[in-house]
XYZ file of C-alpha atoms in Angstrom:
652
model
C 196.784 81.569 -12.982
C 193.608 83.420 -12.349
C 191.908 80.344 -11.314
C 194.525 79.815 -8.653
C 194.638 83.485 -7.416
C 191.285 83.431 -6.466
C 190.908 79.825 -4.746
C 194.080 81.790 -2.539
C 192.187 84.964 -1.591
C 188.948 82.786 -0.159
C 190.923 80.831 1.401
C 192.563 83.950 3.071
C 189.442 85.412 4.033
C 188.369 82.463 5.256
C 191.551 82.010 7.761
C 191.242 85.491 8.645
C 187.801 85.335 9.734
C 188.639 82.441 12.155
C 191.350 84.241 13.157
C 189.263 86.855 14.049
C 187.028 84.679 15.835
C 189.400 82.793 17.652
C 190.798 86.895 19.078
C 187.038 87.398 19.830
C 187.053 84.730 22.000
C 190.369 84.733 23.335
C 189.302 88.618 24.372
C 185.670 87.195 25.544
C 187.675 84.421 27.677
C 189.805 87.108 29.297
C 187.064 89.623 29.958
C 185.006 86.916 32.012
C 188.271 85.879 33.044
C 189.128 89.219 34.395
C 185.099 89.855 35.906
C 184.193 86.639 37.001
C 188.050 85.264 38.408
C 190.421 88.438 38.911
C 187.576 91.459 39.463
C 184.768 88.764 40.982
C 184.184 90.767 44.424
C 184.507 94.449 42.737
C 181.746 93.863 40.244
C 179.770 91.570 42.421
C 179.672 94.217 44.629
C 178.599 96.673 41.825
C 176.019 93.999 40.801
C 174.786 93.830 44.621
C 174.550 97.455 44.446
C 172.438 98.060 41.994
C 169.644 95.984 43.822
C 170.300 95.704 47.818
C 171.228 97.880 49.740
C 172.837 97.642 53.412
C 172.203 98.814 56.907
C 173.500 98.891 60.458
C 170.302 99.570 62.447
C 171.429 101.116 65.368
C 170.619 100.070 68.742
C 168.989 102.388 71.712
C 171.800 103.579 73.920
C 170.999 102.431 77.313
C 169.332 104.289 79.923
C 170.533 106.394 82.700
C 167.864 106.420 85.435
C 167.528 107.657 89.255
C 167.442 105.579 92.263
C 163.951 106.397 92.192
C 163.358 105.217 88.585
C 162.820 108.434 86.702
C 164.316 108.324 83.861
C 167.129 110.877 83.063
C 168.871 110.130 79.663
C 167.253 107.779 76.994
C 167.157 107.410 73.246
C 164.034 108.378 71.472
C 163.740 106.645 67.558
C 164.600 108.660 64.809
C 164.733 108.755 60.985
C 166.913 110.027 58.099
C 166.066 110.555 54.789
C 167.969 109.481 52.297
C 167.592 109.955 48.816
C 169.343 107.919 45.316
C 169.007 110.918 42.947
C 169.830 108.420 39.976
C 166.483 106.726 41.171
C 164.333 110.220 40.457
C 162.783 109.988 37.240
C 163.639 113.737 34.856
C 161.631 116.151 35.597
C 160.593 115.225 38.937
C 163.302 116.583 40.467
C 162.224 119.899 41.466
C 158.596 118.428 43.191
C 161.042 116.269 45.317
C 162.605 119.322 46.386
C 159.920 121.367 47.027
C 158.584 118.010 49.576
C 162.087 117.724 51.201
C 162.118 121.524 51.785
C 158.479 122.199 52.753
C 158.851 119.451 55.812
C 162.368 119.593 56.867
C 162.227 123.492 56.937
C 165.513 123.362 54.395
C 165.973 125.607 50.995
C 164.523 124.371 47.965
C 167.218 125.390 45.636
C 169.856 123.876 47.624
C 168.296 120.579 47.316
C 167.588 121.068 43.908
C 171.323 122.205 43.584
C 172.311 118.968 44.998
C 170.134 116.486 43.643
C 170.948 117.500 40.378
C 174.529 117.355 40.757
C 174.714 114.164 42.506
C 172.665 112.836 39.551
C 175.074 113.993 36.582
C 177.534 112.147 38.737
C 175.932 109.093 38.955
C 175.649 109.267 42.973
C 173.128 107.340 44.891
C 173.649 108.738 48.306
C 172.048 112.110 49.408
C 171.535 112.183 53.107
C 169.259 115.203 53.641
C 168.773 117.206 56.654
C 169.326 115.980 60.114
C 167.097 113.328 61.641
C 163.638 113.763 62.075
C 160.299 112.413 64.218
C 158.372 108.962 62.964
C 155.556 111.321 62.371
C 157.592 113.794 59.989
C 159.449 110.718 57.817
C 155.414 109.222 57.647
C 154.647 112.729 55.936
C 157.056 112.681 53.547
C 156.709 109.172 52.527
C 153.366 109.721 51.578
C 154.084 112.532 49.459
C 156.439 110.638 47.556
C 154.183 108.189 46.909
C 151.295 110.462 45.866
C 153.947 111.833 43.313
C 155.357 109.111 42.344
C 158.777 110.177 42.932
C 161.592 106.727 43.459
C 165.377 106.997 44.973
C 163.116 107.322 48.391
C 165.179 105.757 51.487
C 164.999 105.699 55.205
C 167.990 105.306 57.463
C 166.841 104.611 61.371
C 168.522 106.878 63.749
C 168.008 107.924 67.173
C 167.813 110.862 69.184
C 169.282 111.060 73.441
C 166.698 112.648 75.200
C 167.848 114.978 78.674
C 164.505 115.449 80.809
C 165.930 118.283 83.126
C 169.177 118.520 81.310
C 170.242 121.935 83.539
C 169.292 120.347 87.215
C 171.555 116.563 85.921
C 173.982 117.376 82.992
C 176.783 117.505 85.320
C 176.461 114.350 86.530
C 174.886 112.520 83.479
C 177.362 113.601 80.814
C 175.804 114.030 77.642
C 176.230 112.208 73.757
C 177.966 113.704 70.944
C 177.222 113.184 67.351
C 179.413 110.302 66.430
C 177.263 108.702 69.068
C 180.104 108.424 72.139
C 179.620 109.691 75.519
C 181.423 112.327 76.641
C 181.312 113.559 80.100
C 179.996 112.112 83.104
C 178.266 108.498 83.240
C 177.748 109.055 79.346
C 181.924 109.008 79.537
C 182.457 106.404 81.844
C 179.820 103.573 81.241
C 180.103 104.588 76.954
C 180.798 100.566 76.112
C 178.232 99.353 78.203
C 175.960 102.022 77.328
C 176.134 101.983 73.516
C 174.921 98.348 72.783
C 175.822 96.803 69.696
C 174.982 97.084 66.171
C 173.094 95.059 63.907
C 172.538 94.364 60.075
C 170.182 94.644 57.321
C 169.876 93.574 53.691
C 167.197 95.182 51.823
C 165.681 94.742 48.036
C 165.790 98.246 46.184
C 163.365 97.507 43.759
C 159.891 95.395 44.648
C 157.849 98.205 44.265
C 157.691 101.101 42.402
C 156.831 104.063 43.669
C 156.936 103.371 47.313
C 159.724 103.126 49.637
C 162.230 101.645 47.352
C 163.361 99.473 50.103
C 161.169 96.293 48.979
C 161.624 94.637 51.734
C 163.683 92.538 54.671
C 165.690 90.201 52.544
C 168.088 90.142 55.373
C 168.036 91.465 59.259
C 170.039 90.783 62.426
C 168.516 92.868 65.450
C 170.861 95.657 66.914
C 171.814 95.178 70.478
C 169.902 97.850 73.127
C 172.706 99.233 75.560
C 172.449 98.619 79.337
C 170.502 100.551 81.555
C 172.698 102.436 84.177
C 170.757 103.340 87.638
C 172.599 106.010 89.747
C 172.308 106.328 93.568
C 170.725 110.003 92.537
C 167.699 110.236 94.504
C 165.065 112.201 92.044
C 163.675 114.399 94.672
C 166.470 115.084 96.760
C 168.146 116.615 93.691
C 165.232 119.065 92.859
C 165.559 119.793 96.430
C 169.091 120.523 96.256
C 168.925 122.487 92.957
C 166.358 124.649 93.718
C 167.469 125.711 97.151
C 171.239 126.352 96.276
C 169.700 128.037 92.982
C 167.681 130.825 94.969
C 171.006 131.680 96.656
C 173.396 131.053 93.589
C 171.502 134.231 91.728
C 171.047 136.134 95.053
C 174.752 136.476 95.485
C 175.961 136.507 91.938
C 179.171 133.616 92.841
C 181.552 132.423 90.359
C 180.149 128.805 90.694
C 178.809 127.142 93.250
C 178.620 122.998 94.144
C 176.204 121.032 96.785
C 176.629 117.309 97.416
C 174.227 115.071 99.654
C 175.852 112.104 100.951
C 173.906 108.675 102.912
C 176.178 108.945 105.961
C 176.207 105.107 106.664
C 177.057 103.874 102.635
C 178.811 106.585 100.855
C 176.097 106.534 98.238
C 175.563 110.159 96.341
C 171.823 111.218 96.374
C 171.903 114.618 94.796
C 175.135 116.421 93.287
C 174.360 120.061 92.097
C 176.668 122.227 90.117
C 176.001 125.705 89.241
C 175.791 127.616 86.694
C 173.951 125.320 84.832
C 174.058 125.723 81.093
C 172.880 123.744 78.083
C 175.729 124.841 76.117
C 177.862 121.149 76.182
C 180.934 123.066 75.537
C 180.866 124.221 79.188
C 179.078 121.197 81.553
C 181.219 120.721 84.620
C 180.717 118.861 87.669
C 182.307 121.255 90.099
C 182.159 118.768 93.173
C 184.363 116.350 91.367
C 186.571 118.741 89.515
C 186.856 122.243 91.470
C 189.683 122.788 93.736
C 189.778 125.297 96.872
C 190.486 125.945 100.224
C 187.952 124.961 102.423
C 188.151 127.392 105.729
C 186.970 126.487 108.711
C 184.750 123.482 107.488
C 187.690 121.514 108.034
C 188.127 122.283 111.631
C 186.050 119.326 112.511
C 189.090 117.382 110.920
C 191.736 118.737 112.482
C 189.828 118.610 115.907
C 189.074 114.786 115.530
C 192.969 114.054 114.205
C 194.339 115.536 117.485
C 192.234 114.191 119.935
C 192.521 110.526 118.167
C 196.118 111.033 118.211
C 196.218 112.523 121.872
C 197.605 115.633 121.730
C 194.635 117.327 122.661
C 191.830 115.853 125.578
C 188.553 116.622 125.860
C 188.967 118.209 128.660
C 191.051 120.950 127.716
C 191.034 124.665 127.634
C 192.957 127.313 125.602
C 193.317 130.974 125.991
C 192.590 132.751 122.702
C 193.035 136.598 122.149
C 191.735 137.013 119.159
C 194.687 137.051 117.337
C 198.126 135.053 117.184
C 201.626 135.493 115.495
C 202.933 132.146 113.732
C 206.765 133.309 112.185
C 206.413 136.360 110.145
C 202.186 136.168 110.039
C 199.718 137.576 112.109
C 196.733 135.052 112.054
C 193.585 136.885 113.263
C 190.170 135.354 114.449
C 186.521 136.375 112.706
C 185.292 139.218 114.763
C 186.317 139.359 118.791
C 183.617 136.721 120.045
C 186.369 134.174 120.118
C 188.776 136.062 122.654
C 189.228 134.482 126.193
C 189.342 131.442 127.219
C 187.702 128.430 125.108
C 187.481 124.504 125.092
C 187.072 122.635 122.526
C 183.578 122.599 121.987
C 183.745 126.441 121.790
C 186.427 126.718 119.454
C 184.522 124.605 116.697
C 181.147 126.488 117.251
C 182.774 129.767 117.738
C 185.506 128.942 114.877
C 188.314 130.436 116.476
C 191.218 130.342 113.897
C 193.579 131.092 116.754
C 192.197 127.906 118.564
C 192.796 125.754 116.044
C 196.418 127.389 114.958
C 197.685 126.076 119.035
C 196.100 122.926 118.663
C 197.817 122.470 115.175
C 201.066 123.562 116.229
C 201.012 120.515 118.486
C 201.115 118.420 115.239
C 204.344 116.839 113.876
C 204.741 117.491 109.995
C 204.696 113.550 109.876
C 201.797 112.948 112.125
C 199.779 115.817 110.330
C 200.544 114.621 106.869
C 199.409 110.902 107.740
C 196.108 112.504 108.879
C 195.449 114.345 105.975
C 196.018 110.912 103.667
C 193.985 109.087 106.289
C 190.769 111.212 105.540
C 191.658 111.024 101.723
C 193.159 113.850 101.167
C 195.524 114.111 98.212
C 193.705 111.052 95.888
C 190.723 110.953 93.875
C 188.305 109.125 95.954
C 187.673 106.828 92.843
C 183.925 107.977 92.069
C 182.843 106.625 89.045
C 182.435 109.967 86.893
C 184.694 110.831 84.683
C 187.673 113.740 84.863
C 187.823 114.006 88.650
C 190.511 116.448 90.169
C 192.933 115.982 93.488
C 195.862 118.006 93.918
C 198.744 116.318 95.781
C 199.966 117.533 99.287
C 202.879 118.060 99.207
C 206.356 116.314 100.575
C 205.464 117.385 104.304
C 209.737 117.759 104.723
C 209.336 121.051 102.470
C 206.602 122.436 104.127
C 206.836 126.235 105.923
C 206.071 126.883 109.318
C 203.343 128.149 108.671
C 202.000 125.384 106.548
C 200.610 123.342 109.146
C 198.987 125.967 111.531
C 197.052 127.296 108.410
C 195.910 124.262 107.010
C 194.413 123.827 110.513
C 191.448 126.180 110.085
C 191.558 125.395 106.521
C 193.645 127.985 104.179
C 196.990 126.281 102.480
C 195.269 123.604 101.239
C 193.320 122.735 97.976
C 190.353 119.961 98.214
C 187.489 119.142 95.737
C 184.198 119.347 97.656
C 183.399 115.446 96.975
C 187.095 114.850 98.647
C 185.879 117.211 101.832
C 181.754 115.753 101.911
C 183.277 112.235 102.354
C 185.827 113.297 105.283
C 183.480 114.746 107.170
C 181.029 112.150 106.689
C 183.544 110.047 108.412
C 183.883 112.022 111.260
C 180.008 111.657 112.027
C 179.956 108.114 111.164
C 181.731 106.837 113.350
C 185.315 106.778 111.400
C 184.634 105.269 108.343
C 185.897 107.063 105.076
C 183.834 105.729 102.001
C 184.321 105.287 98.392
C 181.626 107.447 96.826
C 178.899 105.688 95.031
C 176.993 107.232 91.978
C 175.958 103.857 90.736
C 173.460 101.629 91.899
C 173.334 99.063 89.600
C 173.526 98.089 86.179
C 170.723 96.182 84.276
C 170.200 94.421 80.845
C 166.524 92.943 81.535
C 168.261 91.168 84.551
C 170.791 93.125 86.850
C 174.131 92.380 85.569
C 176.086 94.284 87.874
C 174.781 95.121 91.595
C 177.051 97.692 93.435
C 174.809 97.815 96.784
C 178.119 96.974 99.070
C 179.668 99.733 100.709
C 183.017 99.865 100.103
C 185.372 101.347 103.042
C 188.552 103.471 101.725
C 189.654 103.942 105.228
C 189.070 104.337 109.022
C 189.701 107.698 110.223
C 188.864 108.564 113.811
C 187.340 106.701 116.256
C 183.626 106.313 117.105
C 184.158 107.674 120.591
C 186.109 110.679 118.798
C 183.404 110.732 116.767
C 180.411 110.799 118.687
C 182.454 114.048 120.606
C 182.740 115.499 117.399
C 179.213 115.561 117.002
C 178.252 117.666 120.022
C 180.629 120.087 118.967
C 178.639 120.302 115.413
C 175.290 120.350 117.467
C 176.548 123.244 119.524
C 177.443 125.232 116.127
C 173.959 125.193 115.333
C 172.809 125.581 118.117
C 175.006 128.402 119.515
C 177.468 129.184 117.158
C 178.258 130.516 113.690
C 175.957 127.966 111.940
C 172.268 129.161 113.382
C 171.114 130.094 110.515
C 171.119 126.034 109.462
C 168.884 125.779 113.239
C 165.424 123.893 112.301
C 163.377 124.050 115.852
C 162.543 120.461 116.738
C 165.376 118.565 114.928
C 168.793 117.313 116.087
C 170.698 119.130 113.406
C 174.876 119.779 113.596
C 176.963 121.521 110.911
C 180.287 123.625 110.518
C 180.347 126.985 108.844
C 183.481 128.204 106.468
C 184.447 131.316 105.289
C 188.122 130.962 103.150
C 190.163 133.588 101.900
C 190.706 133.156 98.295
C 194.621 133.977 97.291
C 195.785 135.586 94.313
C 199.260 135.691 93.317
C 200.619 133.808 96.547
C 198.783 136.530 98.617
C 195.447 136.225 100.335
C 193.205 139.544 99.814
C 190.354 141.064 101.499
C 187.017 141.049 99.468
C 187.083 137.610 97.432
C 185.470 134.493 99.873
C 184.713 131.325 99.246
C 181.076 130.584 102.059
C 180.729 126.956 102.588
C 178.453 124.979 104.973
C 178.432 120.860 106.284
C 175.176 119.697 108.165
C 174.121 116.807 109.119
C 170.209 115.457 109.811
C 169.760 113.657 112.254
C 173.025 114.554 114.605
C 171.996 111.613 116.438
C 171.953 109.059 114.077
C 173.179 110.330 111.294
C 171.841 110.130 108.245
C 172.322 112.607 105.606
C 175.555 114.607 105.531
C 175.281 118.088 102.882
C 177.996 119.929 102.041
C 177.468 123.724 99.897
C 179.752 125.957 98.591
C 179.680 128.974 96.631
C 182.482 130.615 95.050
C 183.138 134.437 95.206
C 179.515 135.554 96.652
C 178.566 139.778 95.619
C 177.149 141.812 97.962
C 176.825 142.156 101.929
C 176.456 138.166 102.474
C 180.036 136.821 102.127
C 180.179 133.841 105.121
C 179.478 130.589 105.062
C 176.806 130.996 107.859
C 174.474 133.646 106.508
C 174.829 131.961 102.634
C 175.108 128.373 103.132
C 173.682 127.453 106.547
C 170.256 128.835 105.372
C 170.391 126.888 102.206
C 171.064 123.368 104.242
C 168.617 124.342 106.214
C 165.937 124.658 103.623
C 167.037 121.649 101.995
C 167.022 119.876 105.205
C 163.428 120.971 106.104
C 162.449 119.422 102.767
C 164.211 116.480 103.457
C 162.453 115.727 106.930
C 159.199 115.891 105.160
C 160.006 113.683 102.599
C 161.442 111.032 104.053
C 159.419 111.670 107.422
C 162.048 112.383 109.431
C 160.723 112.647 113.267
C 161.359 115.875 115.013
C 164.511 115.436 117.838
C 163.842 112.353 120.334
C 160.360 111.218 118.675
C 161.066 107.972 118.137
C 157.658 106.255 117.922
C 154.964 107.616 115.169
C 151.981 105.434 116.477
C 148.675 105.257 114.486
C 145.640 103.787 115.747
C 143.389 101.549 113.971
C 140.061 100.001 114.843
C 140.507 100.693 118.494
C 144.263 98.829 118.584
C 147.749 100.800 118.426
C 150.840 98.846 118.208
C 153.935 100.580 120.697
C 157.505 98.959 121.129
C 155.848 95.751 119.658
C 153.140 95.060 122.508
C 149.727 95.632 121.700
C 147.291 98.224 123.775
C 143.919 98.020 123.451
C 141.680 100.839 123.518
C 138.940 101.413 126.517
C 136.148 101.817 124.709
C 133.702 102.699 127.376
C 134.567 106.412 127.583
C 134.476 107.080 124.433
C 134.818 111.363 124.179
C 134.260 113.735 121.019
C 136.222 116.312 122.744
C 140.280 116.285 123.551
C 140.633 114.861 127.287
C 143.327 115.733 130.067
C 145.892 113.446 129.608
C 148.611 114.955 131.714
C 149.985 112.491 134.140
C 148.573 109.741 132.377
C 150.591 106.691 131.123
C 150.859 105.529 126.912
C 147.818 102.829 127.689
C 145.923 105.000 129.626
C 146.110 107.986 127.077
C 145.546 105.520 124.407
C 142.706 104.372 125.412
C 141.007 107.359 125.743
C 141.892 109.013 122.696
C 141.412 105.789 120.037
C 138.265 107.436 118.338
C 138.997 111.123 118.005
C 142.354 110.576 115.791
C 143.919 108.154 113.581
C 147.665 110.097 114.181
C 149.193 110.039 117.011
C 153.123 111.232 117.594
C 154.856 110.585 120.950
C 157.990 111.580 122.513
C 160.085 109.799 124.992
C 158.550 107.696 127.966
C 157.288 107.811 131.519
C 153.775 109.984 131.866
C 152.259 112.487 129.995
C 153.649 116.241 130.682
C 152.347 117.812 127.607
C 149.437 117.611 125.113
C 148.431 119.020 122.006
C 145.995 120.271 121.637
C 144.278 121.368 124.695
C 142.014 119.524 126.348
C 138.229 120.626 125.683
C 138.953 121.051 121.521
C 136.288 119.552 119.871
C 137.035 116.298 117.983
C 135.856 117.641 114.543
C 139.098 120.323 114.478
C 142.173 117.537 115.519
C 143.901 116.213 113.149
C 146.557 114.786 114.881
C 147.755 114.497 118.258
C 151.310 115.361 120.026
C 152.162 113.734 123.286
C 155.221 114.601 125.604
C 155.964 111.592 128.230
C 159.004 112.227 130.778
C 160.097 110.250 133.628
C 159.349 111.255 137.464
């Protein structure tokens, strides 16, 4: 029995030990089963971990640049550190702190704090600080290494850059910090501007000691955004800034916006908002976005409406006494230089309200309405920045009577100056309402996108309506409320305005918005610039003593830099090697008199005076044709103290 009993219990053991083996690897079958099958991406992924690890280099965010090339918004490459505190080896945390906080200005103990904690948690991401310079990650690499501290990472990052940021933030927008654009061109172009991203796979753990990124084991190049050129000419906005600035802190306004338009394309060169602020919180691009009533800047409108439509001729004459009574208001003229009687010409360069109010009253509500839409009044004119205001009309049926005889010397209606700039461009340009253009082109290495065309909204008045038009502006400046905008030798026209602002449905005395239009050269226009300033302190309150000086400052500027001609010079002749080329023919000079003083020329024809002037100067400017009737300088200055010469031709 004993025998027996014992032959049982190793057999037992025996079958319980393969039992036990067979649950081992049942369990064993199951685990892989469950890792390798069930779990396979969740610990592969914990395997990858632990020795690559992943980036999305970012690529530069395109350019924004001037018509003139300068450079205005660009990404500059950045770095971020990035520390694995599971990677520092004991004790070496606190000398990785005292690195960290030494370079990137930051508190030691904090770091300490957080390095720490991370690493009783078993975290492998620290991001510290905010991104820093290649030359300040270089630094602190190097330390590292000298130390011998691991968990050492670098993440690429970049950083916009805003060269001039006050003088083009309105019109550039700027870049937030998840990387989006958002205001201006940074708002509206943000897709095309923002590239793409790309990838990288890198090994954790080829060398010690160094950056623990081993190495590229995997990299796909981020995309660069495109490059966005504006119509913004460079130098016309410094001109623009600086001018309106001088009188923006001289009269203390609210805000003040300037606008220079190319008369013949619609394109934007310069677009000024003030105040300017680097605080993002508050950027606005008050030509786009402010709404007010314009004043007497939109007489040239109103005039060129009603003599395209025919209720007015050139011809005709009203009596104005300085004052006139529409319904239950009394609508009273500037000062009483306006009373008696005026034409047309005189009641733009005079600005009689009470002119304008008579020829508006000949207006149906219809007719009047149609006009207003026609210049673009009561749209957006579709620039391409972003949040651009327009307040709507009105349904003309439900206007007052007084409605329309306001709104004819510009009170009772609400524009945005970009809305007003591009109507009274039209006026000078023969008719032709433009779309606003504040891009040029866009460009990825090759231009992708070329926006050159002009593109016509509408046709307003006619180009013989227009051309009267203009001699109404020229006599503004040249007799009228807009002399302060008067540059002596140059065709310049312009319109003055002085608005009532109105607070609680009532217009009060001592709160103005000043506003001036000019224009350079009247002739053939080229450049049409519209200021306005907001709520101007002190004894300057109208448009002509606040914004007729500041267009013509910027104007002056202008002529230089583009070397605009003074008034009916239309030939800038230089002579060379004893030849000058006029109207295409070629003169050669008589050399046998040669002078080294300044001859008479007067009576003397172009050859003639040509001739005998081809070795004392290499400048020469003349003005209209015939023979000579005046001569700078005199005759008899010696040779040695001319620089250039000025000749004056007229016909007999």
């Amino acid at each position: 029995m004993f025998k027996i009993s014992l032959k049982i219990t190793l057999k037992s053991k025996v079958i319980i030990i393969y039992i036990i083996i067979i649950i081992a690897f049942i369990v064993a079958i199951y685990q892989l089963s469950m890792i390798q099958i069930f779990n396979n991406k969740f610990w592969k992924k914990e395997a990858y971990n632990q020795y690559y690890q992943n980036g999305t280099p970012i690529g530069h965010r395109g350019k924004i640049e001037t018509l003139n090339g300068e450079e205005i918004a660009y990404d500059i490459p950045m770095y971020q550190i990035i520390l694995d505190p599971t990677q520092i080896e004991n004790g070496k945390e606190e000398k990785a702190s005292a690195i960290l906080s030494e370079n990137l200005k930051l508190d030691k103990k904090q770091i300490l704090r957080t390095i720490l904690d991370k690493k009783s948690k078993k975290s492998k991401y620290y991001k510290v600080g905010k991104s820093i310079s290649v030359e300040t990650e270089s630094k602190i690499k190097k330390l590292f290494i000298k130390n011998k501290i691991n968990g050492f990472f670098v993440g690429e990052d970049t950083k916009r850059i805003y060269p001039n940021f006050y003088i083009f933030n309105s019109i550039t927008g700027f870049v937030g910090g998840d990387k989006k654009g958002k205001y201006g061109i940074e708002k509206m172009f943000d897709k095309r501007l923002k590239g793409a991203k790309g990838f990288s796979r890198v090994s954790k753990f080829k060398e010690k000691y160094s950056l623990s990124f081993g190495g590229k084991e995997e990299f796909i190049s981020p995309k660069d955004g495109q490059t966005i050129v504006l119509t913004i000419d460079y130098t016309m906005q410094h001109i623009l800034y600086e001018e309106m600035y001088k009188m923006f802190e001289e009269t203390k306004s609210n805000w003040a916006a300037g606008v220079i338009v190319e008369a013949n394309t619609g394109k934007i060169l310069a677009m000024v908002s003030l105040p300017a602020t680097d605080n993002k919180v508050y950027i606005k691009n008050n030509v786009i976005y402010n709404t007010y009533e314009p004043g007497s800047v939109f007489k040239p409108l109103i005039m060129g409406a009603a003599l395209d439509e025919g209720i007015v001729k050139p011809d005709d004459i009203f009596y104005c006494p300085g004052k006139i009574k529409v319904y239950d208001r009394t609508i009273k003229d500037h000062d009483n230089s306006t009373i008696g009687y005026l034409t047309l010409k005189k009641i733009i360069s005079k600005s009689s309200n009470v002119g304008m109010v008579q020829i508006g009253e000949r207006f149906s509500k219809t007719s009047f309405n149609n006009w207003l839409h026609r210049y673009g009044f009561g749209a957006p004119t579709g620039i391409k920045l972003f949040k651009e205001s327009s307040l709507k009309i009105g349904n003309p049926k439900k206007w007052s009577g007084v409605k329309i005889p306001t709104m004819s010397f510009g009170q009772g209606i609400a524009v945005t100056p970009i809305q007003l700039a591009m109507a009274l461009t039209s006026v000078v340009n023969g008719g032709i309402l433009y779309k606003p253009r504040i891009v040029e082109r866009i460009e990825d290495g090759d231009i992708i996108f070329d926006n050159n065309k002009p593109e016509i909204r509408n046709r307003t008045i006619s180009k013989e309506t227009s051309e009267l038009i203009k001699t109404y502006l020229r006599d503004v400046v040249e007799n009228g409320t807009g002399k302060n905008a008067k540059i002596e030798g140059y065709d310049i026209g312009g319109k003055t305005g002085t608005s009532q602002k109105a607070e609680n449905g009532k217009y009060g005395k001592g709160k103005y918005t000043a506003s001036f239009v000019g224009v350079l050269p009247l002739k053939k226009p080229k450049y049409v610039a519209l200021v306005v300033y907001d709520e101007p302190k002190g004894k300057k309150i109208y448009g002509g003593q606040i914004a007729a000086p500041v267009i013509k400052n910027v104007f002056e500027r202008i002529a230089k830099y583009k070397d605009i001609l003074p008034n009916n010079l239309e030939t800038k002749t230089v002579i060379l090697n004893g030849e000058t080329a006029i109207e295409n023919s070629e003169i050669k000079a008589d050399n046998s008199n040669i002078k080294n003083y300044m001859p008479n020329l007067i009576g003397k024809t172009k050859r003639e005076a040509l001739g005998e002037i081809s070795n004392i100067t290499q400048n020469v400017e003349i003005e209209g044709e015939g023979k000579i009737t005046f001569q700078s300088p005199k005759p008899g200055t010696p040779k040695n103290k001319i620089d250039k010469v000025y000749l004056k031709f007229q016909e007999k």
